[in-house]
mmCIF file of C-alpha atoms and ligand atoms in Angstrom:
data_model
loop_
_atom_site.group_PDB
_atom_site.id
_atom_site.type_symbol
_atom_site.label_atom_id
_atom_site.label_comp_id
_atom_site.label_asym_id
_atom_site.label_seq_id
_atom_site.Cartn_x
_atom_site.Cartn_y
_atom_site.Cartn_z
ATOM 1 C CA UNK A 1 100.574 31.750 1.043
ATOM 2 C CA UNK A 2 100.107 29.591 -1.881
ATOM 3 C CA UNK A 3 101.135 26.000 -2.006
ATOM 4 C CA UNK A 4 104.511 26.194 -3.904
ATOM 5 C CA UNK A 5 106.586 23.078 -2.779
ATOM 6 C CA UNK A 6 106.137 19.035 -2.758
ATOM 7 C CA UNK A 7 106.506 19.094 1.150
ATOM 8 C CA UNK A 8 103.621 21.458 1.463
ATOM 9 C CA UNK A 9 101.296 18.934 0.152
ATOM 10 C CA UNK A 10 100.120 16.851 2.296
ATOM 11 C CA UNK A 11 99.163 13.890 -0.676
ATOM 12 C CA UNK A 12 103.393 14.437 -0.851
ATOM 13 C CA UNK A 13 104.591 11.229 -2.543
ATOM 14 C CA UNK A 14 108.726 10.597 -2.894
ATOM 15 C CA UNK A 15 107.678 10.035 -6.676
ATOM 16 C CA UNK A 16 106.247 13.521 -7.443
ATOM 17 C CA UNK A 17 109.826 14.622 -8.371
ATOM 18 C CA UNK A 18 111.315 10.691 -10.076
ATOM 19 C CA UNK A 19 112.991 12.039 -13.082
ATOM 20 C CA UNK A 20 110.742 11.686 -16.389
ATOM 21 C CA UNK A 21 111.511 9.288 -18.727
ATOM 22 C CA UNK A 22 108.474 8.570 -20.961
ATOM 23 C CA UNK A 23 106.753 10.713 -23.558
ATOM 24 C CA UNK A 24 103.186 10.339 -24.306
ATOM 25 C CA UNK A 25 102.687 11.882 -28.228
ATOM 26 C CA UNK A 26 99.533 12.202 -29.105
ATOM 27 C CA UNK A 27 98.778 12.363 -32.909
ATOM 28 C CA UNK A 28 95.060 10.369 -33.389
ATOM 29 C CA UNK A 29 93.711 13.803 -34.037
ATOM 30 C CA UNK A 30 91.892 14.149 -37.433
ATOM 31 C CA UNK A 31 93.590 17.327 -38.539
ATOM 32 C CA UNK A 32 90.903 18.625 -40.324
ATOM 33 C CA UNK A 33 92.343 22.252 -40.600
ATOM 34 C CA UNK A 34 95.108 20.725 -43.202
ATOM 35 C CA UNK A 35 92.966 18.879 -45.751
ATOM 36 C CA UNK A 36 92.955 17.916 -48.328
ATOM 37 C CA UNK A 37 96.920 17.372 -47.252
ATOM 38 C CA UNK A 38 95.729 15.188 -44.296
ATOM 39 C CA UNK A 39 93.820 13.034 -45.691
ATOM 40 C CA UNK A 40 96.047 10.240 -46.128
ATOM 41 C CA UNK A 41 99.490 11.997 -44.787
ATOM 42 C CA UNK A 42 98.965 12.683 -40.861
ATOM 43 C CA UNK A 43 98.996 16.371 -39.673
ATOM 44 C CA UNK A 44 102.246 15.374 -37.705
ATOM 45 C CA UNK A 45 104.154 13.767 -40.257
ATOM 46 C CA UNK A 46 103.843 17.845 -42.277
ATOM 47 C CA UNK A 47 107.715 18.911 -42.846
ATOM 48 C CA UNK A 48 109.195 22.108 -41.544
ATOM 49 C CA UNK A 49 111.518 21.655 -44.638
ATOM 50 C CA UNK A 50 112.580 18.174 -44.608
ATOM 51 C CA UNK A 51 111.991 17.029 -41.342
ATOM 52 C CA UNK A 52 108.235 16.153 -39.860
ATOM 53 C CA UNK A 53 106.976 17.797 -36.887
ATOM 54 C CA UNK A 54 106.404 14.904 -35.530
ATOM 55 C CA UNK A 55 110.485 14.069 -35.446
ATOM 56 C CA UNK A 56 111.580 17.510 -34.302
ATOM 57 C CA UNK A 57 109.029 16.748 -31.061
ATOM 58 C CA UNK A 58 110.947 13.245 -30.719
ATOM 59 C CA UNK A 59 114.045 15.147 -30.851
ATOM 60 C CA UNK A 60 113.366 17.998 -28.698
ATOM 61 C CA UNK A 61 112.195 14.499 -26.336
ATOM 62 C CA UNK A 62 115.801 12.874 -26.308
ATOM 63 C CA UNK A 63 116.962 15.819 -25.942
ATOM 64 C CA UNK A 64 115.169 15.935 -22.449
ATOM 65 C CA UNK A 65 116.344 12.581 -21.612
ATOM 66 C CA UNK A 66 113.526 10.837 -22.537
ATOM 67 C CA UNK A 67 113.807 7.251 -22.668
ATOM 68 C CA UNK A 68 110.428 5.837 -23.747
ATOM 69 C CA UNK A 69 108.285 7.219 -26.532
ATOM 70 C CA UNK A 70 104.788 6.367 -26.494
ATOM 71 C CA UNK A 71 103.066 7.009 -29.568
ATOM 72 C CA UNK A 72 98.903 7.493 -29.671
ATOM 73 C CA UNK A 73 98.050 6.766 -32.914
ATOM 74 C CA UNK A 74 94.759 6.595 -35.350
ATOM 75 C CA UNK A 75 93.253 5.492 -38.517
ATOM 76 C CA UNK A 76 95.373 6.591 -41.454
ATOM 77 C CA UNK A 77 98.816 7.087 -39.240
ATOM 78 C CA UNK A 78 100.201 4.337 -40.416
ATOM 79 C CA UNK A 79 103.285 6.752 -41.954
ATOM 80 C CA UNK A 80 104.555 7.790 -38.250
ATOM 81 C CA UNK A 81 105.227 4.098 -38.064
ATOM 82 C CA UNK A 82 107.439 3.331 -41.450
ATOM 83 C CA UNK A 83 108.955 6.882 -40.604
ATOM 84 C CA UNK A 84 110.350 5.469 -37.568
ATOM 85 C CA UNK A 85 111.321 2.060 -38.407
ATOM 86 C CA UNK A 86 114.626 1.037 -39.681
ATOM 87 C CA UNK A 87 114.326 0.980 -43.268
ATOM 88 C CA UNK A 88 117.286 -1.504 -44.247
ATOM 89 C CA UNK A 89 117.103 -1.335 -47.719
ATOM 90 C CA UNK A 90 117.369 2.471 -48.012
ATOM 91 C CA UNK A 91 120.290 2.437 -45.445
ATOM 92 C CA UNK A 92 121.887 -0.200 -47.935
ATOM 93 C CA UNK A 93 121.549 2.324 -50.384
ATOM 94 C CA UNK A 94 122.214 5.191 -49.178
ATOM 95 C CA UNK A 95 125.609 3.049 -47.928
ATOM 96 C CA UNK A 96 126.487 1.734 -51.533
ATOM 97 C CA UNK A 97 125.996 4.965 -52.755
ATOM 98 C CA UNK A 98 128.458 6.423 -50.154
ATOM 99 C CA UNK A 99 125.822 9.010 -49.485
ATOM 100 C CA UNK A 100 126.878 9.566 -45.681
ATOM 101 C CA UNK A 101 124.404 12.679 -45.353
ATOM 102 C CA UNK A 102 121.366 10.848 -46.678
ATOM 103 C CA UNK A 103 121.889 7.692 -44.495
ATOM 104 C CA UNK A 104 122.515 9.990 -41.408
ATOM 105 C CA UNK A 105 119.152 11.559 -41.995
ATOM 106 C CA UNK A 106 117.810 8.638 -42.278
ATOM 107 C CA UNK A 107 119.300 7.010 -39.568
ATOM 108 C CA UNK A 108 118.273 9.348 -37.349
ATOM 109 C CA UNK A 109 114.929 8.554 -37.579
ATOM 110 C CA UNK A 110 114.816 5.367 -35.870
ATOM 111 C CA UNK A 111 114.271 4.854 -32.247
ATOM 112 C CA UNK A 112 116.037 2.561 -30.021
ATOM 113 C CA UNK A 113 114.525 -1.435 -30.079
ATOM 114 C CA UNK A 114 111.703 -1.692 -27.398
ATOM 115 C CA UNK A 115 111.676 2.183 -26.789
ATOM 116 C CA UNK A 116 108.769 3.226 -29.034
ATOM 117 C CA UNK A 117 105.438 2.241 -27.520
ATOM 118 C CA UNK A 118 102.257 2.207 -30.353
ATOM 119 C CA UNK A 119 98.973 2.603 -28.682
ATOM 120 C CA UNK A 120 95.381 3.339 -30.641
ATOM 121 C CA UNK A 121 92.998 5.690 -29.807
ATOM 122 C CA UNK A 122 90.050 4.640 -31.404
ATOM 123 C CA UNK A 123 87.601 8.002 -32.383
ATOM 124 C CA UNK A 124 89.133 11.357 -31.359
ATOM 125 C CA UNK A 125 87.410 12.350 -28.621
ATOM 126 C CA UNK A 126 89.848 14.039 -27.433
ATOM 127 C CA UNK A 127 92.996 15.037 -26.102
ATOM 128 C CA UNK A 128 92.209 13.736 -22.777
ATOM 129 C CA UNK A 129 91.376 10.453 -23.921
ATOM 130 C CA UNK A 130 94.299 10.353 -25.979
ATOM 131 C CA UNK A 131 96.426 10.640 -23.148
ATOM 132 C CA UNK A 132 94.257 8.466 -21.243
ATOM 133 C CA UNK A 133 94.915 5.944 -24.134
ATOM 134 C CA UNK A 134 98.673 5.594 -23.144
ATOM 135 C CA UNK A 135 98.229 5.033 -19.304
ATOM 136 C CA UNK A 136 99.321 1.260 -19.458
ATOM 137 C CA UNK A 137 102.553 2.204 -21.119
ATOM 138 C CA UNK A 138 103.152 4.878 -18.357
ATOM 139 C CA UNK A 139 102.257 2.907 -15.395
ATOM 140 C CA UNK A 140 102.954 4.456 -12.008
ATOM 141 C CA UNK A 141 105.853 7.156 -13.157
ATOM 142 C CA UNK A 142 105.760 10.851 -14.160
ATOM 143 C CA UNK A 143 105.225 11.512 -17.804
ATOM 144 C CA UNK A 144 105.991 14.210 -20.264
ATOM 145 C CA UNK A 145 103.114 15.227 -23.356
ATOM 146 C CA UNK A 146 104.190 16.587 -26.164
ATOM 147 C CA UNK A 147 101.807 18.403 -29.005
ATOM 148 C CA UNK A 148 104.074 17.444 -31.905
ATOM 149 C CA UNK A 149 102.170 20.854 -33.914
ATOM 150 C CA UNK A 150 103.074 23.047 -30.976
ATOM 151 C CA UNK A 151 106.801 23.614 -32.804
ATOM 152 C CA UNK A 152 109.371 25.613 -30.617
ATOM 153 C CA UNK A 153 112.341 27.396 -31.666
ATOM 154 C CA UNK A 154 114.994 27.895 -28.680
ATOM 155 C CA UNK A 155 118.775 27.984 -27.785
ATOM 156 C CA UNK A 156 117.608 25.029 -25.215
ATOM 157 C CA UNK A 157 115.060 22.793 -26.142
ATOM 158 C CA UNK A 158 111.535 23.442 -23.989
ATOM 159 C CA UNK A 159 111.040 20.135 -22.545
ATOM 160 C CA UNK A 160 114.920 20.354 -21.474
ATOM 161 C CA UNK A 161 114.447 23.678 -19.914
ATOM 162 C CA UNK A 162 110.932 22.290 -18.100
ATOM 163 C CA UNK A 163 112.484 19.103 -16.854
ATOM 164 C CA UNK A 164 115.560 21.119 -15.397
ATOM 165 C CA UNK A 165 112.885 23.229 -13.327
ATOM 166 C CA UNK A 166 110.709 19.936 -12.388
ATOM 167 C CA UNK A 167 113.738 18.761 -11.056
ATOM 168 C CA UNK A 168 113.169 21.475 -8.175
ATOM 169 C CA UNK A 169 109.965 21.863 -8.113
ATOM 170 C CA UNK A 170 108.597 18.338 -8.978
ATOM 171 C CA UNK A 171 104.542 17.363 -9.374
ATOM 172 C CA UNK A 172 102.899 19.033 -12.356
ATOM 173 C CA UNK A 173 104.030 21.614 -14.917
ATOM 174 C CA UNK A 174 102.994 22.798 -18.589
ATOM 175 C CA UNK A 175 104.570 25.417 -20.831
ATOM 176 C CA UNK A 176 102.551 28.931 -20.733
ATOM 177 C CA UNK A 177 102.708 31.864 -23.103
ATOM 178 C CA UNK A 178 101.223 35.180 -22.640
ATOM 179 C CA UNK A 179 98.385 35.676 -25.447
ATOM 180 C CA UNK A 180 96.787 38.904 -26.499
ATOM 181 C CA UNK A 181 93.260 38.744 -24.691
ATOM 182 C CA UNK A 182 91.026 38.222 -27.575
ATOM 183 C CA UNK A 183 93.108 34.939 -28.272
ATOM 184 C CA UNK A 184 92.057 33.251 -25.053
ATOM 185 C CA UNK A 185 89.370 31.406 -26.019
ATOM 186 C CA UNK A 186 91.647 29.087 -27.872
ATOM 187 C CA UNK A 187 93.453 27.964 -25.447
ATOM 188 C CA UNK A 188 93.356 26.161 -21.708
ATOM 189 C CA UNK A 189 93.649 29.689 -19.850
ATOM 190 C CA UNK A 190 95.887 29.500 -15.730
ATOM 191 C CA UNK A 191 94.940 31.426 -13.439
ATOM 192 C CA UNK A 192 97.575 32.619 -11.590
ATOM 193 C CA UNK A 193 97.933 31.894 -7.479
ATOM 194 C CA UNK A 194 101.657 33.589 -7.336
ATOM 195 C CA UNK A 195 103.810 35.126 -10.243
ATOM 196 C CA UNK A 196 107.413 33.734 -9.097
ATOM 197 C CA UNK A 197 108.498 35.282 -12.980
ATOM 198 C CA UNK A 198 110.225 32.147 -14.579
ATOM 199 C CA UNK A 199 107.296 30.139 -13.204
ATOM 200 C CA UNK A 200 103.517 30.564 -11.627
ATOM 201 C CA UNK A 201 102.449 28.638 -9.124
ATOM 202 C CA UNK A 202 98.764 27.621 -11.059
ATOM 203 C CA UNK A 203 95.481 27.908 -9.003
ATOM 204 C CA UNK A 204 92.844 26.594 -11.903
ATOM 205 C CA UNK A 205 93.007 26.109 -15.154
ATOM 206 C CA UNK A 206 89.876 26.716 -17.630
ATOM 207 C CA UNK A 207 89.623 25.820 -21.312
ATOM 208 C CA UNK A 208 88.585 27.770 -24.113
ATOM 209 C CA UNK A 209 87.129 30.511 -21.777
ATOM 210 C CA UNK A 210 85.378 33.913 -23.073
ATOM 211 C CA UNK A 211 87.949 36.888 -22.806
ATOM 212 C CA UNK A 212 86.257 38.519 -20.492
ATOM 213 C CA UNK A 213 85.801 35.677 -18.155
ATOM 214 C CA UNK A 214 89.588 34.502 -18.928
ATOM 215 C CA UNK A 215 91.631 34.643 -15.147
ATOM 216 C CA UNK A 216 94.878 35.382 -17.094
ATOM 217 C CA UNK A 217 96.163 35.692 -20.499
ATOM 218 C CA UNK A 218 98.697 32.886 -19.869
ATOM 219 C CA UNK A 219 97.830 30.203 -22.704
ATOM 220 C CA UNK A 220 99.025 26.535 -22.046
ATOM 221 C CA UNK A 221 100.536 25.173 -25.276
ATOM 222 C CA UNK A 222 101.640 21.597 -25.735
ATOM 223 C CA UNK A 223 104.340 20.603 -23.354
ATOM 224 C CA UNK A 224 103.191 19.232 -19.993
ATOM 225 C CA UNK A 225 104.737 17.457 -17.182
ATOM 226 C CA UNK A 226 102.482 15.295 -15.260
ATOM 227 C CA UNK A 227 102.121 12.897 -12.710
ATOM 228 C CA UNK A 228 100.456 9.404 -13.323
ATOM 229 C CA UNK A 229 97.555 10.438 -10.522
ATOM 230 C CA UNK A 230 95.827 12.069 -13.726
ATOM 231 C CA UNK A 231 94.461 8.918 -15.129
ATOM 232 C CA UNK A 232 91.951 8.376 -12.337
ATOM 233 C CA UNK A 233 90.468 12.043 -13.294
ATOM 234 C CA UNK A 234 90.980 11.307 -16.979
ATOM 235 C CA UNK A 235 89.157 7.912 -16.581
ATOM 236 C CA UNK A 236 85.842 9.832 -16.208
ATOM 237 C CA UNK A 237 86.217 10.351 -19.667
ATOM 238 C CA UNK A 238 83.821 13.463 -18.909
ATOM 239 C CA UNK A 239 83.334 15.515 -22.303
ATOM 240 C CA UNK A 240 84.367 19.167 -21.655
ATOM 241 C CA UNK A 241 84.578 22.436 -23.825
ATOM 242 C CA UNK A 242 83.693 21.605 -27.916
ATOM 243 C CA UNK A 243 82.022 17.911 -26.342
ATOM 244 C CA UNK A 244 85.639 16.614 -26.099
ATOM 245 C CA UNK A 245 87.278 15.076 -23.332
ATOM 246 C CA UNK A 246 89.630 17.469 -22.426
ATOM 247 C CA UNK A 247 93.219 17.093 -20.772
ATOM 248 C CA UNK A 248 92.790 20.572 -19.114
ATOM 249 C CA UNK A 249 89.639 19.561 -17.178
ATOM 250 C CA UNK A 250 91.952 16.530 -15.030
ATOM 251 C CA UNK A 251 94.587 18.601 -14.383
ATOM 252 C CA UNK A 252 92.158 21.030 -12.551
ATOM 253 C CA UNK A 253 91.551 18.458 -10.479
ATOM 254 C CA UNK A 254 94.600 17.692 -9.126
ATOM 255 C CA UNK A 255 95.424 21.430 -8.838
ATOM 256 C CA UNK A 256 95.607 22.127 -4.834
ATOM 257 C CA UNK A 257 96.299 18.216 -4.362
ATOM 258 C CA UNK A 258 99.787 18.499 -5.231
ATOM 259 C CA UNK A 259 102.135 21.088 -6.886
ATOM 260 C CA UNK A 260 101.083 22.976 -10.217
ATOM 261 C CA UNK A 261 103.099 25.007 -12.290
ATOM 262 C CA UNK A 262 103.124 27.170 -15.650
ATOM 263 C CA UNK A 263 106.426 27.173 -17.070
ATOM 264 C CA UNK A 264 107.431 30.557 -19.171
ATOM 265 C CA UNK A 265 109.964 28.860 -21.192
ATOM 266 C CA UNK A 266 112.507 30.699 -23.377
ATOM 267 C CA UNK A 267 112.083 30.078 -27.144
ATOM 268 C CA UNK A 268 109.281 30.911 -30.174
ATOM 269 C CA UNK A 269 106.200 28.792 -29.865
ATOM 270 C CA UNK A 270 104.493 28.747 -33.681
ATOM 271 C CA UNK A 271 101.172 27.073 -33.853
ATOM 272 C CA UNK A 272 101.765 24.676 -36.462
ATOM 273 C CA UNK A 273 97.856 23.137 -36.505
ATOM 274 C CA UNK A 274 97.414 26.970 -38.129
ATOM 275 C CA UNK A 275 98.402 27.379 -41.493
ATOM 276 C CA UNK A 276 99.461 30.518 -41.736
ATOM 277 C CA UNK A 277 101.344 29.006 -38.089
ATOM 278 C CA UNK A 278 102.815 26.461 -40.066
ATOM 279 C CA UNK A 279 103.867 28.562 -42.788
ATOM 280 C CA UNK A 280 105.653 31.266 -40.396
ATOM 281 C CA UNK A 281 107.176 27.987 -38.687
ATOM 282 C CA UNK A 282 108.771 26.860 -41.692
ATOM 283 C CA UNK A 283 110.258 29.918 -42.558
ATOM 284 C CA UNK A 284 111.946 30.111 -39.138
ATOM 285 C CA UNK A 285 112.984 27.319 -39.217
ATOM 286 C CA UNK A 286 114.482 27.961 -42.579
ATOM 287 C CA UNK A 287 116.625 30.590 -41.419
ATOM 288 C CA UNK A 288 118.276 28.869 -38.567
ATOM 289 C CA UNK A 289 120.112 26.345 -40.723
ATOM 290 C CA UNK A 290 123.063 27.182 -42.480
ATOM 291 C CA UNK A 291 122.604 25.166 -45.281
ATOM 292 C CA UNK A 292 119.271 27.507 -46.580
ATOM 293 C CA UNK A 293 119.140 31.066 -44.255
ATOM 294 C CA UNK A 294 120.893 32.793 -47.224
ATOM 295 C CA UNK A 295 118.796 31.947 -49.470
ATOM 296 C CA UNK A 296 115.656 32.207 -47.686
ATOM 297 C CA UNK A 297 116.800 35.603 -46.967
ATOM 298 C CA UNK A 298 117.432 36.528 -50.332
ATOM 299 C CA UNK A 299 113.761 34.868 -51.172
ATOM 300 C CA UNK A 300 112.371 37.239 -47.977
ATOM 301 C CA UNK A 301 113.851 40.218 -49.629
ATOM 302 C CA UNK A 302 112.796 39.520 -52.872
ATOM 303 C CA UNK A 303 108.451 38.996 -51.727
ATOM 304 C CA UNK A 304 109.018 42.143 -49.046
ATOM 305 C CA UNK A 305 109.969 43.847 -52.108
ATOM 306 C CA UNK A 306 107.115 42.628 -53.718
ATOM 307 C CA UNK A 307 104.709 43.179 -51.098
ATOM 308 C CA UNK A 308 105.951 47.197 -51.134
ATOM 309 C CA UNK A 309 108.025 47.141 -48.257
HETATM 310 P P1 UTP B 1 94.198 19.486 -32.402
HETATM 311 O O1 UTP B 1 93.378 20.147 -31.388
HETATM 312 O O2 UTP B 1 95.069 20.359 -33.233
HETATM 313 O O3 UTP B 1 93.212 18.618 -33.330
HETATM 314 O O4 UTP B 1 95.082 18.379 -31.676
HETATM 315 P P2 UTP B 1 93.484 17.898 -34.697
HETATM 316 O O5 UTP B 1 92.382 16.910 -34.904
HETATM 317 O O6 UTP B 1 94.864 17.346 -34.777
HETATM 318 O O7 UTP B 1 93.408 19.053 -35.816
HETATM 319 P P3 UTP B 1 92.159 19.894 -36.390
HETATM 320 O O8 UTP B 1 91.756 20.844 -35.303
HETATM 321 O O9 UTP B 1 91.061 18.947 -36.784
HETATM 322 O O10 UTP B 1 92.752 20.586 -37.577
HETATM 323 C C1 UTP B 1 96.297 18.662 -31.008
HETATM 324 C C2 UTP B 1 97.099 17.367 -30.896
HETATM 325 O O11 UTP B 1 96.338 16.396 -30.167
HETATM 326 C C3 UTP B 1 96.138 15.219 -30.945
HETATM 327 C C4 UTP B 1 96.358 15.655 -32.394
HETATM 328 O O12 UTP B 1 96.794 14.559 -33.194
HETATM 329 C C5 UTP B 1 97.416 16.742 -32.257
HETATM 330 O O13 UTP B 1 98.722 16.198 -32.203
HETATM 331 N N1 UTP B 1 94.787 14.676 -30.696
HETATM 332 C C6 UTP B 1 93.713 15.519 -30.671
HETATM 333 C C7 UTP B 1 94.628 13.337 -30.475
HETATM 334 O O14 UTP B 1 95.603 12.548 -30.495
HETATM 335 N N2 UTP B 1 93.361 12.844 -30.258
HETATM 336 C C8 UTP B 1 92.276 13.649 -30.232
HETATM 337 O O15 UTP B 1 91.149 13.130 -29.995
HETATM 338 C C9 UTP B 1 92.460 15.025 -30.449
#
């Protein structure tokens, strides 16, 4: 029988199920699939209508309870840091001006004093060493990561619904969708020990693997839960699949060790380092709010029409 609970693992440590409080973002990447745009705007600061990606992932965050936001920045990021601060003359503004809706937008940007964590990753190598990069801020606890361009749309926000299942389970967890098979080889592939339906209990992961070496067609996509143990495997800083240091390689190795799950969450994952996944991400997005779904339907109409249909 596979290994399913903490107490069935015998490096079982009280802290494998200590709620999680921190978020490690990672957004050093270079975002090369998005230039020109990205040249001097980062990829995570690209709106889904007004608001960046990389606030709906903070968002989706708090909404999981998370406490401490640790951001892994780059050259030419310096935006995600005035996007965050409090910018007192605009909220002056905005206040003079009695413009209530502005300021709240605005206000909501800012994160609590001594709750936002900057760290640098110098080249990136990786995602792996991005991570790695944070692992002073994160210390000895459990840890969420969030892939700001992994957006999801759902009634309860995906790092909500993972933390409410860690809470039983505890140790390690990431989101998984079901790909077609000829999509496998962009992802970090599971393979599956048990199928428990909401969940899988995980016995390997592999990244970027051929489709017909795949073990599964259950994709990881970029919401993890994971326990501080990872840093000694991610300290290796051994280059994997494309020569980067990959995050998927470390959590193989502490698969077996101590409890490893795949998480099918509910909700619409759009792959928002994609263009055309951007593109079908902002449209979504667009019609959940009430202030534009009419009109973006009417707009929808109007190209289907144009498009013959
Ligand atoms: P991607 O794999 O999409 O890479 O990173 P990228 O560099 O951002 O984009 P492309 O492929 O060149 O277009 C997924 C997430 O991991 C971060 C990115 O910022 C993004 O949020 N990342 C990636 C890092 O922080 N450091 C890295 O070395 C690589």
């Amino acid at each position: 029988m596979p290994l399913d609970r903490l107490s069935d693992f015998k490096s079982f440590k009280p802290g494998m199920n200590k709620p999680i409080r921190k978020a490690i973002f990672p957004v050093a990447g270079l975002g090369t699939r998005f230039l020109p745009a990205t040249k001097a705007i980062p990829k995570e600061m690209l709106p889904l209508v007004d608001k960046p990606l990389l606030q709906h992932a903070v968002e989706e965050a708090r909404a999981a309870g998370i406490e401490d936001m640790v951001f892994v920045t780059g050259r030419g990021k310096r935006a995600i840091e005035d996007h965050f601060d409090t910018d007192m003359e605009l909220n002056k503004t905005l206040e003079v001006r009695h413009n209530l809706e502005a300021l709240d937008a605005a206000r909501n940007t800012e994160i609590e004093p001594g709750r936002l964590f900057y760290t640098r990753q110098t080249m990136p190598l990786g995602l792996g060493h991005a991570v790695w990069c944070a692992r002073e801020m994160i210390g000895d606890d459990p840890f969420a990561v969030i892939l700001p361009d992994d957006f999801i749309l759902s009634d309860t926000p995906c790092l909500k619904q993972m933390v409410a299942h860690y809470a039983q389970v505890g140790g390690n967890m990431v989101a998984v969708v079901d790909v077609p098979r000829d999509q496998v080889k962009r992802y970090g592939i599971v393979d599956v020990a048990q199928d428990q339906g909401r969940s899988v209990v995980v016995a390997g992961v592999v990244e970027k693997p051929n489709p017909d070496q795949a073990p599964s067609t259950l994709a990881i996509i970029g919401r993890y839960i994971l326990q501080p143990d990872i840093f000694k495997h991610l300290e290796r800083h051994r280059p994997g699949a494309g020569g980067e240091i990959q995050l998927t390689d470390a959590m193989a190795q502490l698969i077996g060790l101590q409890p490893f799950h795949g998480f099918r969450f509910d909700g619409r994952r759009f792959d928002c380092g994609s263009k055309i996944g951007f593109l079908e991400a902002s449209i979504a997005h667009a019609l959940t709010r009430t202030d534009m779904a009419d009109n973006m339907r009417t707009l929808l109409r109007q190209y289907g029409r144009a498009c013959g249909q």
